[in-house]
Short mmCIF file of C-alpha atoms and ligand atoms in Angstrom, two decimals:
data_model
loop_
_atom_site.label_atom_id
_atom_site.label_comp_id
_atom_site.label_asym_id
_atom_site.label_seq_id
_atom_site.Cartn_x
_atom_site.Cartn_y
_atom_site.Cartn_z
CA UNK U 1 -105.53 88.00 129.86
CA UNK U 2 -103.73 85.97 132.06
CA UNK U 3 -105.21 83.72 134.14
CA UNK U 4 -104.53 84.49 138.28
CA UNK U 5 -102.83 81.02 139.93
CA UNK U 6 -102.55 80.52 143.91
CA UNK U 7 -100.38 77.44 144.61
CA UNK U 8 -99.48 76.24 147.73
CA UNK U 9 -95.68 75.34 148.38
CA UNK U 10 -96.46 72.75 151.69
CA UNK U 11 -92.85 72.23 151.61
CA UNK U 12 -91.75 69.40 154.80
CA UNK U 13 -94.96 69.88 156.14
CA UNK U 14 -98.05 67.86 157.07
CA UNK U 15 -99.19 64.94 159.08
CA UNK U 16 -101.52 61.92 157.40
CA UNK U 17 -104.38 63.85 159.60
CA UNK U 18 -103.38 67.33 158.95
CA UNK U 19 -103.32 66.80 155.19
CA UNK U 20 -106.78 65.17 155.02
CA UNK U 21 -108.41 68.30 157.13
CA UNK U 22 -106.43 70.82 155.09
CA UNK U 23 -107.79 68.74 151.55
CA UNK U 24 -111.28 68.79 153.40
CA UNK U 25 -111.21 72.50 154.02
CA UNK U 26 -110.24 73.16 150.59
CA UNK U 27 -112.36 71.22 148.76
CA UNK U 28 -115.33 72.52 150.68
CA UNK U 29 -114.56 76.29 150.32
CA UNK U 30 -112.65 76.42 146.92
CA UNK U 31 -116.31 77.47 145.41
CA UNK U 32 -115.98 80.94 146.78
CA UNK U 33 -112.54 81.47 144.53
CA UNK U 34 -114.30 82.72 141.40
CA UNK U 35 -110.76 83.62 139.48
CA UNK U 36 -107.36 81.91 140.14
CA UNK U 37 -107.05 78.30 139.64
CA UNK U 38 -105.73 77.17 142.69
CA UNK U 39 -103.24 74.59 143.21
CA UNK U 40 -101.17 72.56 146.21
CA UNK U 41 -97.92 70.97 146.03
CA UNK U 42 -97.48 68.18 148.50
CA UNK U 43 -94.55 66.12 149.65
CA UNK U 44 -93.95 63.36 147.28
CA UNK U 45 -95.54 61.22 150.20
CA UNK U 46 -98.73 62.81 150.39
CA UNK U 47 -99.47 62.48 146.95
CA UNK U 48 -101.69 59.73 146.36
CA UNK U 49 -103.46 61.11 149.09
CA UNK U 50 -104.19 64.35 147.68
CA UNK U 51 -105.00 62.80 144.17
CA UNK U 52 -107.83 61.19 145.82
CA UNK U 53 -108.99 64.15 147.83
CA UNK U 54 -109.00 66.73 144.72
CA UNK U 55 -110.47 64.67 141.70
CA UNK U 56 -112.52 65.91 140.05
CA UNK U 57 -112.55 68.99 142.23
CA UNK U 58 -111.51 73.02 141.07
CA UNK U 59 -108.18 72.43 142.55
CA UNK U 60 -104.68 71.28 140.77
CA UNK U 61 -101.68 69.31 142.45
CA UNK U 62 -98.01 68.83 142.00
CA UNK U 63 -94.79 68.01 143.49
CA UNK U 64 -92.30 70.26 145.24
CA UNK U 65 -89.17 69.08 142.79
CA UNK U 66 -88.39 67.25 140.22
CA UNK U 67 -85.24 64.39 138.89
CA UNK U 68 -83.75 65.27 135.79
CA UNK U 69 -83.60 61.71 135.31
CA UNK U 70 -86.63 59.34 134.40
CA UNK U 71 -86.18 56.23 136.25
CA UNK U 72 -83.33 53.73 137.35
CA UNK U 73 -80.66 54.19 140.47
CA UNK U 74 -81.05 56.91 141.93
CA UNK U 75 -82.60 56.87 145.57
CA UNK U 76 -84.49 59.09 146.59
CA UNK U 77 -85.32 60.80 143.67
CA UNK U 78 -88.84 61.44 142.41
CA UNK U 79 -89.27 61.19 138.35
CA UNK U 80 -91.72 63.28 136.12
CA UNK U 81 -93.34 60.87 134.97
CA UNK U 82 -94.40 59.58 138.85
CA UNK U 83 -95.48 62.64 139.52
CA UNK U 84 -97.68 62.84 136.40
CA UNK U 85 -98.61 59.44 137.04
CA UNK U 86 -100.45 60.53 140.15
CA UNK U 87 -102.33 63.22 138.37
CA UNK U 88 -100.08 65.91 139.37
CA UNK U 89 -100.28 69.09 136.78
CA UNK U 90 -97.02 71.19 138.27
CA UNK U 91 -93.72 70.61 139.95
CA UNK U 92 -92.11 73.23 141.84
CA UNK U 93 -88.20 73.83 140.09
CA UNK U 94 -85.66 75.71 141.55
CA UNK U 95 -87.12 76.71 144.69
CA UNK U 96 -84.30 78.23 146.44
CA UNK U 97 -84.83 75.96 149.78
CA UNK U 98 -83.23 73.36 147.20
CA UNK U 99 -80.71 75.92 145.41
CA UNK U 100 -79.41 76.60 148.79
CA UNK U 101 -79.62 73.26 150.95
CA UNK U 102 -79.33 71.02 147.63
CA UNK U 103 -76.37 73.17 145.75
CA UNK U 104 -78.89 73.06 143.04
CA UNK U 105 -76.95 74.97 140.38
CA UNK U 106 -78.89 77.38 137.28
CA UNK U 107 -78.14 75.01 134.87
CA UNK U 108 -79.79 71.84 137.09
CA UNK U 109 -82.73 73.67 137.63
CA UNK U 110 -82.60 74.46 133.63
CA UNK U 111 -82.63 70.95 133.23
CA UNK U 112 -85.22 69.94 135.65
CA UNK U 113 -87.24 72.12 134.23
CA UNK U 114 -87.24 70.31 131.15
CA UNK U 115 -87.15 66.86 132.87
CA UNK U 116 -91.21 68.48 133.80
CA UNK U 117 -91.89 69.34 130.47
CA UNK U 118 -90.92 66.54 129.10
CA UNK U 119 -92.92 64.00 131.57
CA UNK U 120 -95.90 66.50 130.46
CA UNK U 121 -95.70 68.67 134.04
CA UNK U 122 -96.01 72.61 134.02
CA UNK U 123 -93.05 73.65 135.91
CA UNK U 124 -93.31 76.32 138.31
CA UNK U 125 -89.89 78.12 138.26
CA UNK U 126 -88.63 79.77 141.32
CA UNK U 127 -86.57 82.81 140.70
CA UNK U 128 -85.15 85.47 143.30
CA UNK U 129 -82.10 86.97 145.02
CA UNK U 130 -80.95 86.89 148.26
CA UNK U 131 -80.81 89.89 151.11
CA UNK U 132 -77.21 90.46 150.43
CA UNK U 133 -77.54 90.51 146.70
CA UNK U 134 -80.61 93.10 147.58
CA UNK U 135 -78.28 95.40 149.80
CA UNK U 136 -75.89 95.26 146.62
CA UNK U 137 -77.92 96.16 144.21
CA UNK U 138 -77.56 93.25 141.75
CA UNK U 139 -81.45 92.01 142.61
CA UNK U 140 -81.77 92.09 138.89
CA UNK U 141 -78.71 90.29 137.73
CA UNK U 142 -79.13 87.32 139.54
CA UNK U 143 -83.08 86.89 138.20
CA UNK U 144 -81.96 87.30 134.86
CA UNK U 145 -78.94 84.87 135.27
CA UNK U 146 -81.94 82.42 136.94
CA UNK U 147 -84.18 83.45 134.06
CA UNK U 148 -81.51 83.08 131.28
CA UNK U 149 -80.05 79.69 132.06
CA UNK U 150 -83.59 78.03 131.47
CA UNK U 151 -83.86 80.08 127.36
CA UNK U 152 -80.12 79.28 127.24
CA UNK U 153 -80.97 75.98 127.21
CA UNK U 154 -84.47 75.11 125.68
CA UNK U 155 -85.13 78.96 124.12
CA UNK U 156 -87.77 81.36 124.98
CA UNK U 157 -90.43 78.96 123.80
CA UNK U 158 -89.30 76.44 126.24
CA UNK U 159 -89.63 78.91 129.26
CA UNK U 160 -93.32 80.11 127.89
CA UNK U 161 -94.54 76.45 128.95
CA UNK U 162 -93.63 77.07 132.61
CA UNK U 163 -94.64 79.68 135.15
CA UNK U 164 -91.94 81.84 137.05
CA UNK U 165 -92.17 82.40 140.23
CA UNK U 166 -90.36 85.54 141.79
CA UNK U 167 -89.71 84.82 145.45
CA UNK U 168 -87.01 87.35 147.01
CA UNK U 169 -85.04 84.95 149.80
CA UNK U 170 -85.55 87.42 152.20
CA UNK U 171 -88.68 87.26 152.36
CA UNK U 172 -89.74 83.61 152.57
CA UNK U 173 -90.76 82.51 155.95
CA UNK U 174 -89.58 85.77 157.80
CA UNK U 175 -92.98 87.27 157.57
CA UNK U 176 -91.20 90.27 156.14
CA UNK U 177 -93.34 90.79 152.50
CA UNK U 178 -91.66 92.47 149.44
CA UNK U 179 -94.08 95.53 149.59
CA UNK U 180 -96.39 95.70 146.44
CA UNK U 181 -94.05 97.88 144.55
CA UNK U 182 -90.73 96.34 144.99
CA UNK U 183 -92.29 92.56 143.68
CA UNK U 184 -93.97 94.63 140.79
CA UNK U 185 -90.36 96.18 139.62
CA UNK U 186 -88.54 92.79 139.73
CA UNK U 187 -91.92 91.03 137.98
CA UNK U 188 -91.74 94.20 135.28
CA UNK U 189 -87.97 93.49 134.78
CA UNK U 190 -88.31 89.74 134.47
CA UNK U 191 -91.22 90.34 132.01
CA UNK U 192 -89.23 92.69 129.83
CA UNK U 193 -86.47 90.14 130.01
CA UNK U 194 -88.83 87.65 128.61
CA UNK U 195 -89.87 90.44 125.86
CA UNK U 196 -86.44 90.54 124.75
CA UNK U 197 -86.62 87.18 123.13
CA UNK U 198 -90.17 87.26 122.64
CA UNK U 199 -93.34 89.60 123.21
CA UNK U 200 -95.69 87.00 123.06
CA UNK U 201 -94.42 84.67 125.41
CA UNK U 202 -93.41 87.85 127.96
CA UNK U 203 -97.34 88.68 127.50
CA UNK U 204 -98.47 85.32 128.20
CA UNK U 205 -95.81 83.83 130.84
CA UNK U 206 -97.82 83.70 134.95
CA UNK U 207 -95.26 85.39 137.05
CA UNK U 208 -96.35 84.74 140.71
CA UNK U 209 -95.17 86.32 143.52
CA UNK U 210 -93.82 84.58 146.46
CA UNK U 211 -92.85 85.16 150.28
CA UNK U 212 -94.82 85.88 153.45
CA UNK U 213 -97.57 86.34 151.51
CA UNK U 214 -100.92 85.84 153.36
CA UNK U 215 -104.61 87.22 153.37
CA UNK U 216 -103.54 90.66 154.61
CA UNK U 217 -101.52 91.71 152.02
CA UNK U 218 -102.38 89.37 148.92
CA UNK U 219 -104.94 92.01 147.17
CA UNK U 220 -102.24 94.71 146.97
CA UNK U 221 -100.03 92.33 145.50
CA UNK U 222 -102.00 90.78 143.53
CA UNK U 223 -103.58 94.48 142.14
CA UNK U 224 -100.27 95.21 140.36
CA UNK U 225 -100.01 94.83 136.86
CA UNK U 226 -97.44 92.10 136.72
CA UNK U 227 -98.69 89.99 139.52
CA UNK U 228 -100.17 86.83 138.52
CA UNK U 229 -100.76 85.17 141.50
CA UNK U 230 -98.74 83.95 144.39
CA UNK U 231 -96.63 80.97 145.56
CA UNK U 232 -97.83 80.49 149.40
CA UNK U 233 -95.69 78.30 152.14
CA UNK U 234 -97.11 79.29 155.79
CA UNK U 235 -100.11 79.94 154.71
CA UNK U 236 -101.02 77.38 152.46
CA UNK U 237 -100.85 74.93 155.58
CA UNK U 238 -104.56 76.65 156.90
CA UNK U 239 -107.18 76.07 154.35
CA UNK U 240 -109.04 79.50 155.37
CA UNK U 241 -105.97 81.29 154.93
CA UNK U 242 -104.97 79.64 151.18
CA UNK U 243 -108.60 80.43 149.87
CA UNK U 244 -108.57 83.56 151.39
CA UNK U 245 -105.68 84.48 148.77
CA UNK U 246 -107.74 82.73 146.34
CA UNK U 247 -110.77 84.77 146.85
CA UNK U 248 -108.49 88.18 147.02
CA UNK U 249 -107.32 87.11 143.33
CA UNK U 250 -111.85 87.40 142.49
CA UNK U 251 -112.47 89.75 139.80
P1 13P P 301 -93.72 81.64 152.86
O1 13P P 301 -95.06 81.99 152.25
O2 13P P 301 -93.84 80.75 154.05
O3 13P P 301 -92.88 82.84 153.07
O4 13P P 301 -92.98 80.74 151.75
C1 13P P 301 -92.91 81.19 150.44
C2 13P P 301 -92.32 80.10 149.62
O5 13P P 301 -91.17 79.77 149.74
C3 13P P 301 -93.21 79.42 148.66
O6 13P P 301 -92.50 78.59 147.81
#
């Protein structure tokens, strides 16, 4: 049985006073999510702040990306082992905000997602096509090219530490949802890709859904078989709204 996770993806998001409201709503109402294990990923900058907010509390952190390096020149960056450092438990890899607007290639995110691994981080692996690879038909092609280039390089075994995320482009931030059915064929196909290699890891591998999801239509979602939860941008910035999720997720 695999456990339901709702993380939020805050992305470039978030004022010092927003943040501390949004930690304070959670904190306070993350008792009525009886299920998922709920979990935010902050800018690197809000961090520290959200370390001290959550201890101790219900609810998980991480970071939004990952260096595949582990320290020395290389400004800007944000290493593994900071993040871990700071308590976080995930790092978003391969979102495709940063495969598109960072030329972040398959193979980088392949290797970030064992720079995670490696600093003791549980990757969350973002996966999905674009509206013109939709319209021509090669939706699954391009997952399993995303899917493949991580077993290609650290095998099947490798992947089963992380979680995959399936978020079609075309449906972050437009409010336009993949409707239960189409996320449940791509999440089937990406879990029979897993299979392939190996059934255990396809049965125990979170695959969460992401893109305009939000309290309205996260319990259809998250009834289909091969749903595991959901990676939330607007509506992880409203605490109500990210519990909400979190309490559709209840058994
Ligand atoms: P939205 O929920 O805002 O569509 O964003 C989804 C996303 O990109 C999460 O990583």
């Amino acid at each position: 049985m695999r456990q339901p996770l709702v993380a939020g993806n805050w992305k470039m998001n978030g004022t010092r006073q927003s943040v501390a409201e949004l930690l304070a709503g959670l904190k306070s109402g993350v008792g009525q999510v009886t299920t998922a294990e709920m979990a935010v990923c902050a800018p690197a900058i809000f961090i520290p702040m959200t370390e001290e907010a959550l201890t101790g509390s219900a609810i998980s952190w991480g970071g939004q990306d990952v260096s595949v390096h582990e320290s020395g020149a290389y400004t800007g960056e944000i290493s593994g082992g900071m993040l871990k450092d700071f308590g976080c438990k995930y790092a978003i890899i391969g979102h495709s905000e940063r495969r598109t607007y960072h030329g972040e290639s398959d193979e980088l995110v392949a290797e970030k997602f064992e720079a995670a691994l490696n600093a003791g981080l549980v990757p969350i692996f973002c996966v999905g096509e674009t509206l013109e690879e939709r319209e021509q038909g090669v939706t699954e092609a391009v997952v399993a090219r995303q899917v493949d280039a991580v077993i290609n390089r650290g095998g099947v075994e490798m992947l089963g530490k992380g979680v995959i995320a399936y978020e079609p482009v075309w449906a972050i931030g437009t409010g336009k949802t993949a409707s239960p059915e189409q996320a449940q064929e791509v999440h089937a196909f990406i879990r029979s890709r897993v299979a392939g290699h190996s059934q255990a890891v396809a049965d125990g591998i979170q695959i969460l859904y992401g893109g305009s999801m939000n309290p309205g239509n996260a319990a259809q979602l998250l009834a289909k078989a091969d749903i595991d939860g959901g990676l939330i941008g607007g509506a992880s910035l409203k605490a109500a709204d990210f519990l909400a999720i979190g309490i559709a997720a209840n058994a």
